[in-house]
mmCIF file of C-alpha atoms in Angstrom:
data_model
loop_
_atom_site.group_PDB
_atom_site.id
_atom_site.type_symbol
_atom_site.label_atom_id
_atom_site.label_comp_id
_atom_site.label_asym_id
_atom_site.label_seq_id
_atom_site.Cartn_x
_atom_site.Cartn_y
_atom_site.Cartn_z
ATOM 1 C CA MET A 1 -7.892 8.822 29.146
ATOM 2 C CA ALA A 2 -8.022 8.586 32.938
ATOM 3 C CA THR A 3 -10.168 5.456 33.262
ATOM 4 C CA PRO A 4 -10.081 2.225 31.267
ATOM 5 C CA THR A 5 -12.522 3.070 28.504
ATOM 6 C CA PRO A 6 -13.040 0.717 25.559
ATOM 7 C CA LEU A 7 -11.639 2.046 22.310
ATOM 8 C CA SER A 8 -13.851 2.185 19.270
ATOM 9 C CA VAL A 9 -12.640 1.245 15.804
ATOM 10 C CA GLU A 10 -13.000 4.916 14.861
ATOM 11 C CA ASP A 11 -10.727 5.913 17.762
ATOM 12 C CA VAL A 12 -8.006 3.550 16.602
ATOM 13 C CA LEU A 13 -8.317 4.543 12.936
ATOM 14 C CA ARG A 14 -7.170 8.021 13.964
ATOM 15 C CA VAL A 15 -4.034 6.341 15.287
ATOM 16 C CA ASN A 16 -3.434 3.815 12.496
ATOM 17 C CA GLY A 17 -5.268 3.530 9.176
ATOM 18 C CA SER A 18 -5.317 -0.283 9.037
ATOM 19 C CA ARG A 19 -8.842 -1.586 9.601
ATOM 20 C CA ARG A 20 -7.548 -4.972 10.781
ATOM 21 C CA PHE A 21 -5.325 -3.248 13.333
ATOM 22 C CA ALA A 22 -8.166 -0.987 14.453
ATOM 23 C CA ALA A 23 -10.590 -3.885 14.901
ATOM 24 C CA ALA A 24 -8.047 -5.944 16.867
ATOM 25 C CA MET A 25 -7.084 -3.043 19.134
ATOM 26 C CA ALA A 26 -10.717 -2.194 19.791
ATOM 27 C CA ALA A 27 -11.438 -5.833 20.620
ATOM 28 C CA ALA A 28 -8.440 -5.966 22.997
ATOM 29 C CA SER A 29 -9.459 -2.794 24.861
ATOM 30 C CA PRO A 30 -9.979 -1.414 27.448
ATOM 31 C CA PHE A 31 -6.367 -0.990 28.548
ATOM 32 C CA ALA A 32 -5.443 -0.216 32.137
ATOM 33 C CA SER A 33 -2.569 2.000 31.033
ATOM 34 C CA LEU A 34 -0.792 3.443 28.027
ATOM 35 C CA ALA A 35 1.962 0.848 28.514
ATOM 36 C CA ASP A 36 -0.583 -1.959 28.130
ATOM 37 C CA ALA A 37 -1.958 -0.334 24.984
ATOM 38 C CA LEU A 38 1.526 0.040 23.502
ATOM 39 C CA LEU A 39 2.344 -3.624 24.136
ATOM 40 C CA ALA A 40 -0.909 -4.686 22.486
ATOM 41 C CA ALA A 41 -0.309 -2.352 19.546
ATOM 42 C CA ARG A 42 3.169 -3.771 18.906
ATOM 43 C CA ARG A 43 1.926 -7.363 19.159
ATOM 44 C CA ILE A 44 -1.022 -6.779 16.828
ATOM 45 C CA TRP A 45 0.898 -4.706 14.279
ATOM 46 C CA LEU A 46 3.834 -7.106 13.982
ATOM 47 C CA ASN A 47 2.059 -10.448 14.391
ATOM 48 C CA GLU A 48 -1.581 -10.100 13.327
ATOM 49 C CA VAL A 49 -1.760 -7.454 10.604
ATOM 50 C CA ASP A 50 -0.895 -8.749 7.142
ATOM 51 C CA VAL A 51 0.936 -6.841 4.412
ATOM 52 C CA ASN A 52 -2.307 -5.548 2.913
ATOM 53 C CA GLY A 53 -3.089 -4.082 6.335
ATOM 54 C CA TRP A 54 0.334 -2.439 6.437
ATOM 55 C CA LEU A 55 -0.236 -0.911 2.998
ATOM 56 C CA GLU A 56 -3.664 0.320 4.069
ATOM 57 C CA ALA A 57 -2.073 2.097 7.057
ATOM 58 C CA PHE A 58 0.620 3.636 4.855
ATOM 59 C CA ALA A 59 -2.029 4.912 2.433
ATOM 60 C CA ALA A 60 -3.712 6.867 5.254
ATOM 61 C CA HIS A 61 -0.671 9.159 5.475
ATOM 62 C CA PRO A 62 -0.127 12.172 3.230
ATOM 63 C CA ALA A 63 3.273 12.582 1.615
ATOM 64 C CA ILE A 64 5.601 14.815 3.640
ATOM 65 C CA GLY A 65 4.973 18.404 2.597
ATOM 66 C CA THR A 66 1.344 17.917 1.540
ATOM 67 C CA THR A 67 -0.715 21.062 2.275
ATOM 68 C CA SER A 68 -4.196 19.798 1.435
ATOM 69 C CA PRO A 69 -6.968 20.832 3.881
ATOM 70 C CA SER A 70 -7.753 17.113 4.285
ATOM 71 C CA VAL A 71 -4.452 16.510 6.113
ATOM 72 C CA SER A 72 -5.182 15.880 9.792
ATOM 73 C CA LYS A 73 -3.888 18.028 12.629
ATOM 74 C CA TRP A 74 -1.781 15.135 13.920
ATOM 75 C CA SER A 75 -0.119 14.645 10.523
ATOM 76 C CA LYS A 76 0.641 18.362 10.283
ATOM 77 C CA GLU A 77 2.179 18.359 13.746
ATOM 78 C CA GLU A 78 4.237 15.251 12.984
ATOM 79 C CA GLN A 79 5.592 16.755 9.761
ATOM 80 C CA SER A 80 6.352 20.194 11.175
ATOM 81 C CA ALA A 81 9.785 19.149 12.489
ATOM 82 C CA ALA A 82 10.842 17.732 9.143
ATOM 83 C CA LEU A 83 9.727 20.857 7.283
ATOM 84 C CA SER A 84 10.717 23.545 9.773
ATOM 85 C CA THR A 85 14.022 24.300 8.010
ATOM 86 C CA ALA A 86 12.952 23.475 4.457
ATOM 87 C CA THR A 87 13.370 26.122 1.764
ATOM 88 C CA ASP A 88 11.294 26.269 -1.409
ATOM 89 C CA SER A 89 14.005 24.400 -3.315
ATOM 90 C CA THR A 90 14.442 21.655 -0.716
ATOM 91 C CA ALA A 91 10.677 21.253 -0.434
ATOM 92 C CA GLN A 92 10.479 20.787 -4.204
ATOM 93 C CA GLU A 93 13.339 18.271 -4.094
ATOM 94 C CA LEU A 94 11.564 16.394 -1.296
ATOM 95 C CA ALA A 95 8.363 16.247 -3.354
ATOM 96 C CA GLU A 96 10.285 14.838 -6.328
ATOM 97 C CA TRP A 97 11.954 12.153 -4.187
ATOM 98 C CA ASN A 98 8.600 11.281 -2.620
ATOM 99 C CA ALA A 99 7.223 10.656 -6.111
ATOM 100 C CA ARG A 100 10.208 8.514 -7.120
ATOM 101 C CA TYR A 101 9.984 6.550 -3.885
ATOM 102 C CA ARG A 102 6.272 5.833 -4.376
ATOM 103 C CA GLU A 103 6.861 4.788 -7.975
ATOM 104 C CA LYS A 104 9.486 2.250 -6.912
ATOM 105 C CA PHE A 105 7.939 0.850 -3.720
ATOM 106 C CA GLY A 106 4.216 1.431 -4.249
ATOM 107 C CA PHE A 107 3.509 3.340 -1.022
ATOM 108 C CA VAL A 108 4.179 6.739 0.509
ATOM 109 C CA PHE A 109 7.579 7.342 2.121
ATOM 110 C CA MET A 110 7.131 6.514 5.813
ATOM 111 C CA ILE A 111 9.214 8.255 8.464
ATOM 112 C CA CYS A 112 8.412 9.106 12.056
ATOM 113 C CA ALA A 113 8.929 12.854 11.746
ATOM 114 C CA SER A 114 10.387 13.128 15.229
ATOM 115 C CA GLY A 115 13.472 11.733 13.490
ATOM 116 C CA ARG A 116 15.111 13.021 10.337
ATOM 117 C CA SER A 117 15.535 11.090 7.134
ATOM 118 C CA ALA A 118 14.847 11.533 3.459
ATOM 119 C CA PRO A 119 13.469 9.272 0.706
ATOM 120 C CA GLU A 120 16.740 9.257 -1.254
ATOM 121 C CA ARG A 121 18.583 7.655 1.680
ATOM 122 C CA ARG A 122 16.325 4.613 1.559
ATOM 123 C CA TYR A 123 15.590 4.607 -2.158
ATOM 124 C CA THR A 124 18.332 2.067 -2.917
ATOM 125 C CA ASN A 125 16.914 -0.509 -0.480
ATOM 126 C CA ARG A 126 15.375 -3.722 -1.754
ATOM 127 C CA PRO A 127 11.550 -3.690 -1.609
ATOM 128 C CA ILE A 128 11.370 -6.372 1.082
ATOM 129 C CA VAL A 129 13.794 -4.413 3.296
ATOM 130 C CA GLU A 130 11.995 -1.132 2.740
ATOM 131 C CA LEU A 131 8.641 -2.711 3.505
ATOM 132 C CA GLU A 132 9.925 -3.659 6.956
ATOM 133 C CA ASN A 133 11.458 -0.192 7.399
ATOM 134 C CA ALA A 134 8.137 1.431 6.583
ATOM 135 C CA ALA A 135 6.275 -0.900 8.952
ATOM 136 C CA GLN A 136 8.648 0.010 11.787
ATOM 137 C CA GLU A 137 8.193 3.740 11.110
ATOM 138 C CA GLU A 138 4.403 3.270 11.062
ATOM 139 C CA LEU A 139 4.666 1.537 14.441
ATOM 140 C CA LYS A 140 6.575 4.517 15.870
ATOM 141 C CA ILE A 141 3.890 6.893 14.603
ATOM 142 C CA THR A 142 1.194 4.621 16.022
ATOM 143 C CA GLU A 143 2.859 4.644 19.436
ATOM 144 C CA LEU A 144 3.118 8.451 19.435
ATOM 145 C CA ARG A 145 -0.537 8.809 18.469
ATOM 146 C CA LEU A 146 -1.641 6.325 21.106
ATOM 147 C CA ALA A 147 0.129 8.496 23.672
ATOM 148 C CA LYS A 148 -1.851 11.486 22.393
ATOM 149 C CA LEU A 149 -5.063 9.478 22.516
ATOM 150 C CA PHE A 150 -4.392 8.543 26.141
ATOM 151 C CA SER A 151 -3.460 12.088 27.132
ATOM 152 C CA SER A 152 -5.883 14.637 28.534
ATOM 153 C CA GLU A 153 -5.624 16.840 25.463
ATOM 154 C CA PRO A 154 -8.814 17.410 23.436
ATOM 155 C CA THR A 155 -9.339 14.847 20.746
ATOM 156 C CA VAL A 156 -9.118 15.681 17.079
ATOM 157 C CA PRO A 157 -12.182 14.869 14.941
ATOM 158 C CA SER A 158 -11.494 12.208 12.374
ATOM 159 C CA HIS A 159 -11.774 13.090 8.709
ATOM 160 C CA PRO A 160 -13.267 10.739 6.135
ATOM 161 C CA THR A 161 -10.332 11.259 3.792
ATOM 162 C CA GLU A 162 -7.866 10.049 6.420
ATOM 163 C CA HIS A 163 -8.307 6.442 5.287
ATOM 164 C CA PRO A 164 -8.409 6.358 1.483
ATOM 165 C CA THR A 165 -8.756 3.152 -0.455
ATOM 166 C CA ILE A 166 -5.443 1.713 -1.549
ATOM 167 C CA GLN A 167 -4.905 2.080 -5.286
ATOM 168 C CA SER A 168 -3.404 -1.029 -6.806
ATOM 169 C CA ASP A 169 -0.276 -0.513 -8.883
ATOM 170 C CA LYS A 170 2.606 -2.651 -10.060
ATOM 171 C CA ALA A 171 4.940 -1.708 -7.228
ATOM 172 C CA ALA A 172 2.363 -2.451 -4.536
ATOM 173 C CA ASP A 173 1.473 -5.729 -6.191
ATOM 174 C CA ARG A 174 5.127 -6.718 -6.247
ATOM 175 C CA ILE A 175 5.498 -5.909 -2.562
ATOM 176 C CA ARG A 176 2.404 -7.957 -1.711
ATOM 177 C CA ILE A 177 3.890 -10.968 -3.524
ATOM 178 C CA ILE A 178 7.364 -10.636 -2.010
ATOM 179 C CA GLY A 179 6.264 -9.678 1.470
ATOM 180 C CA ALA A 180 2.952 -11.450 2.008
ATOM 181 C CA HIS A 181 4.612 -13.813 4.468
ATOM 182 C CA LEU A 182 5.858 -11.036 6.729
ATOM 183 C CA GLY A 183 2.684 -10.178 8.592
ATOM 184 C CA ALA A 184 0.231 -12.948 7.832
ATOM 185 C CA LEU A 185 -1.967 -14.272 10.611
ATOM 186 C CA PRO A 186 -0.383 -17.321 12.233
ATOM 187 C CA GLN A 187 -1.863 -20.655 11.262
ATOM 188 C CA PRO A 188 -1.908 -23.829 13.359
ATOM 189 C CA CYS A 189 1.172 -25.940 12.748
ATOM 190 C CA ALA A 190 1.460 -29.534 13.853
ATOM 191 C CA ASN A 191 5.270 -29.273 13.828
ATOM 192 C CA LYS A 192 5.447 -26.277 16.149
ATOM 193 C CA ALA A 193 8.019 -26.721 18.900
ATOM 194 C CA PRO A 194 7.137 -25.976 22.520
ATOM 195 C CA GLU A 195 7.556 -22.275 23.212
ATOM 196 C CA ILE A 196 10.189 -21.017 25.614
ATOM 197 C CA THR A 197 8.930 -18.882 28.431
ATOM 198 C CA GLY A 198 10.262 -15.562 29.644
ATOM 199 C CA SER A 199 9.343 -12.293 31.301
ATOM 200 C CA SER A 200 10.136 -8.891 29.816
ATOM 201 C CA ASN A 201 8.777 -5.584 28.627
ATOM 202 C CA ARG A 202 9.323 -6.907 25.098
ATOM 203 C CA SER A 203 6.391 -8.399 23.239
ATOM 204 C CA ARG A 204 8.564 -10.886 21.287
ATOM 205 C CA PRO A 205 11.932 -12.637 21.660
ATOM 206 C CA PRO A 206 15.033 -10.547 20.900
ATOM 207 C CA ILE A 207 16.022 -12.887 18.031
ATOM 208 C CA THR A 208 13.456 -14.003 15.438
ATOM 209 C CA THR A 209 13.424 -15.393 11.921
ATOM 210 C CA HIS A 210 11.253 -16.382 9.006
ATOM 211 C CA VAL A 211 12.004 -18.315 5.807
ATOM 212 C CA LEU A 212 10.813 -17.358 2.348
ATOM 213 C CA ASP A 213 10.983 -19.743 -0.606
ATOM 214 C CA VAL A 214 11.938 -17.261 -3.313
ATOM 215 C CA ALA A 215 11.717 -19.910 -6.032
ATOM 216 C CA ARG A 216 8.016 -20.395 -5.308
ATOM 217 C CA GLY A 217 7.306 -16.908 -3.998
ATOM 218 C CA SER A 218 5.780 -18.273 -0.800
ATOM 219 C CA PRO A 219 6.633 -18.916 2.858
ATOM 220 C CA ALA A 220 8.710 -22.032 3.537
ATOM 221 C CA SER A 221 7.001 -24.174 6.164
ATOM 222 C CA GLY A 222 8.369 -27.225 7.971
ATOM 223 C CA ILE A 223 12.024 -26.124 8.092
ATOM 224 C CA GLU A 224 13.827 -26.997 11.324
ATOM 225 C CA VAL A 225 15.622 -24.010 12.880
ATOM 226 C CA HIS A 226 18.344 -24.113 15.573
ATOM 227 C CA LEU A 227 19.702 -21.103 17.473
ATOM 228 C CA GLU A 228 23.041 -21.431 19.257
ATOM 229 C CA MET A 229 25.388 -19.133 21.175
ATOM 230 C CA TRP A 230 29.180 -19.285 21.308
ATOM 231 C CA LYS A 231 30.212 -20.219 24.865
ATOM 232 C CA ASP A 232 33.998 -20.598 24.519
ATOM 233 C CA ILE A 233 35.268 -17.512 26.354
ATOM 234 C CA SER A 234 38.907 -18.292 25.487
ATOM 235 C CA ALA A 235 38.491 -17.293 21.834
ATOM 236 C CA PRO A 236 35.680 -16.094 19.550
ATOM 237 C CA PRO A 237 34.636 -18.080 16.477
ATOM 238 C CA SER A 238 36.604 -17.108 13.408
ATOM 239 C CA PHE A 239 37.086 -18.023 9.774
ATOM 240 C CA ASN A 240 40.325 -19.825 10.604
ATOM 241 C CA LYS A 241 38.954 -21.659 13.655
ATOM 242 C CA LYS A 242 37.469 -24.892 12.400
ATOM 243 C CA ASP A 243 36.672 -26.354 15.828
ATOM 244 C CA PHE A 244 33.003 -25.607 16.404
ATOM 245 C CA ASN A 245 32.677 -27.262 19.807
ATOM 246 C CA GLY A 246 32.056 -23.925 21.458
ATOM 247 C CA TRP A 247 28.428 -23.651 20.322
ATOM 248 C CA ALA A 248 25.612 -24.269 22.825
ATOM 249 C CA THR A 249 21.981 -24.692 21.753
ATOM 250 C CA LEU A 250 19.533 -22.036 22.967
ATOM 251 C CA GLY A 251 16.376 -23.182 21.215
ATOM 252 C CA THR A 252 14.883 -25.081 18.301
ATOM 253 C CA SER A 253 11.693 -24.735 16.331
ATOM 254 C CA VAL A 254 10.039 -25.522 13.005
ATOM 255 C CA THR A 255 8.693 -22.868 10.650
ATOM 256 C CA ASN A 256 4.910 -22.676 10.458
ATOM 257 C CA ASN A 257 2.647 -22.076 7.460
ATOM 258 C CA ASP A 258 3.723 -18.423 7.384
ATOM 259 C CA GLY A 259 7.412 -19.377 7.317
ATOM 260 C CA ARG A 260 7.913 -18.090 10.879
ATOM 261 C CA SER A 261 9.735 -20.066 13.526
ATOM 262 C CA GLY A 262 8.503 -20.451 17.059
ATOM 263 C CA GLN A 263 10.237 -18.870 20.032
ATOM 264 C CA LEU A 264 13.987 -19.566 20.003
ATOM 265 C CA THR A 265 15.061 -17.581 23.090
ATOM 266 C CA ASP A 266 13.563 -16.293 26.306
ATOM 267 C CA ILE A 267 11.751 -12.977 26.078
ATOM 268 C CA VAL A 268 14.173 -10.756 28.008
ATOM 269 C CA ASP A 269 14.827 -7.022 28.065
ATOM 270 C CA ASN A 270 18.540 -7.424 27.325
ATOM 271 C CA ILE A 271 19.986 -10.366 25.453
ATOM 272 C CA ALA A 272 23.534 -11.484 26.260
ATOM 273 C CA PRO A 273 26.146 -9.978 23.935
ATOM 274 C CA GLY A 274 28.215 -12.399 21.914
ATOM 275 C CA PHE A 275 28.214 -14.573 18.798
ATOM 276 C CA TYR A 276 25.086 -16.429 17.673
ATOM 277 C CA ARG A 277 24.514 -19.058 15.005
ATOM 278 C CA MET A 278 21.156 -19.709 13.387
ATOM 279 C CA SER A 279 20.948 -22.884 11.304
ATOM 280 C CA PHE A 280 18.250 -24.059 8.906
ATOM 281 C CA ASN A 281 17.801 -27.697 7.866
ATOM 282 C CA THR A 282 17.127 -27.033 4.180
ATOM 283 C CA SER A 283 17.917 -30.558 2.951
ATOM 284 C CA LYS A 284 14.571 -31.939 4.104
ATOM 285 C CA TYR A 285 12.687 -29.023 2.553
ATOM 286 C CA ALA A 286 14.585 -29.111 -0.771
ATOM 287 C CA PRO A 287 16.234 -32.576 -1.100
ATOM 288 C CA ALA A 288 17.483 -31.838 -4.617
ATOM 289 C CA GLY A 289 18.924 -28.482 -3.602
ATOM 290 C CA PHE A 290 22.590 -27.487 -3.451
ATOM 291 C CA PHE A 291 22.669 -26.643 0.280
ATOM 292 C CA PRO A 292 22.093 -29.449 2.826
ATOM 293 C CA TYR A 293 21.784 -26.800 5.536
ATOM 294 C CA VAL A 294 22.387 -23.070 5.979
ATOM 295 C CA SER A 295 24.117 -21.535 9.008
ATOM 296 C CA ILE A 296 24.236 -17.801 9.667
ATOM 297 C CA ILE A 297 26.674 -16.483 12.293
ATOM 298 C CA PHE A 298 26.198 -12.964 13.637
ATOM 299 C CA GLU A 299 27.438 -10.871 16.555
ATOM 300 C CA ILE A 300 25.417 -8.863 19.069
ATOM 301 C CA LYS A 301 27.605 -6.172 20.617
ATOM 302 C CA GLU A 302 27.524 -4.768 24.151
ATOM 303 C CA ASN A 303 25.651 -1.628 23.050
ATOM 304 C CA GLN A 304 23.024 -3.605 21.096
ATOM 305 C CA THR A 305 21.607 -5.889 23.797
ATOM 306 C CA ALA A 306 18.286 -4.019 24.021
ATOM 307 C CA GLU A 307 17.719 -4.114 20.239
ATOM 308 C CA HIS A 308 15.705 -6.612 18.208
ATOM 309 C CA PHE A 309 17.418 -8.915 15.699
ATOM 310 C CA HIS A 310 15.336 -10.398 12.902
ATOM 311 C CA VAL A 311 17.477 -12.744 10.800
ATOM 312 C CA PRO A 312 15.416 -14.068 7.876
ATOM 313 C CA LEU A 313 16.434 -16.614 5.256
ATOM 314 C CA LEU A 314 15.440 -16.106 1.616
ATOM 315 C CA HIS A 315 16.055 -19.529 0.110
ATOM 316 C CA SER A 316 15.954 -21.279 -3.236
ATOM 317 C CA PRO A 317 17.442 -24.673 -4.212
ATOM 318 C CA PHE A 318 20.640 -23.054 -5.548
ATOM 319 C CA SER A 319 20.985 -19.760 -3.682
ATOM 320 C CA PHE A 320 20.166 -18.041 -0.433
ATOM 321 C CA THR A 321 20.480 -14.603 1.138
ATOM 322 C CA THR A 322 19.855 -12.977 4.477
ATOM 323 C CA TYR A 323 19.865 -9.568 6.097
ATOM 324 C CA ARG A 324 19.330 -8.005 9.488
ATOM 325 C CA GLY A 325 15.698 -6.955 9.777
ATOM 326 C CA SER A 326 13.932 -5.375 12.728
#
């Protein structure tokens, strides 16, 4: 694509089967370069497409190993690496794990086939974790297909069966309930803190969070969030070190109607390595709860500074959990 030509919804649907994503990308085009298109795709996929849109995109992919004539040329090319060394027995085993994976999570096993993985390695994940994994793999596939779309190679005609209607089942319904907060469109929030500025090739800050009220099954809005970094170079924070004077505030925000906080750090290519503490003022949100506040301390190592760190809080009045997302 040598000149900035507007993309049609049909063009984008060949890249990603979500109609919301396709409409937003088409509206944002034309793009001066592939890099601009990739930045827009990441922003739209992660911040504007809801979970139903994610599931719609997943449903446009055939299971790995599918040989139906309806499978697109791009899908066949993307799966060829994963299947190049497969024997009849391993192909059958893969098909069985694909079926088990879909039964548990409610969508097809998603993997960017330029990498190698298998459904059984992610089968033990919790649904909310696997939903984010699948969304990240879909984003990788989307980026690869955008590169093909912007190349000078002949285009591949779209096929009407590339974007089937999502069939509702119990697993998909459960994922919608648990994960509906993850990709919902942002809503205006009167409590939103002023955003920090920054300049980077990233489309979002390197550290982000959201809060889910697991007791209600909904996003938790109005929770104050603080992000701090350990500045005492003489010694790192430790379980036995009770003096917490080494923490310095980087940013504060309040979760919006989707449970997402505002920007807590500058948008930079490489975040400083070190120890970080993210704290949530849960006492105001749940006055009768057991935890007046929750603090999560984590370390970013020297070889991780270019990565993204999503540190969510899943909270109820008498329990909480967290994990490293992406």
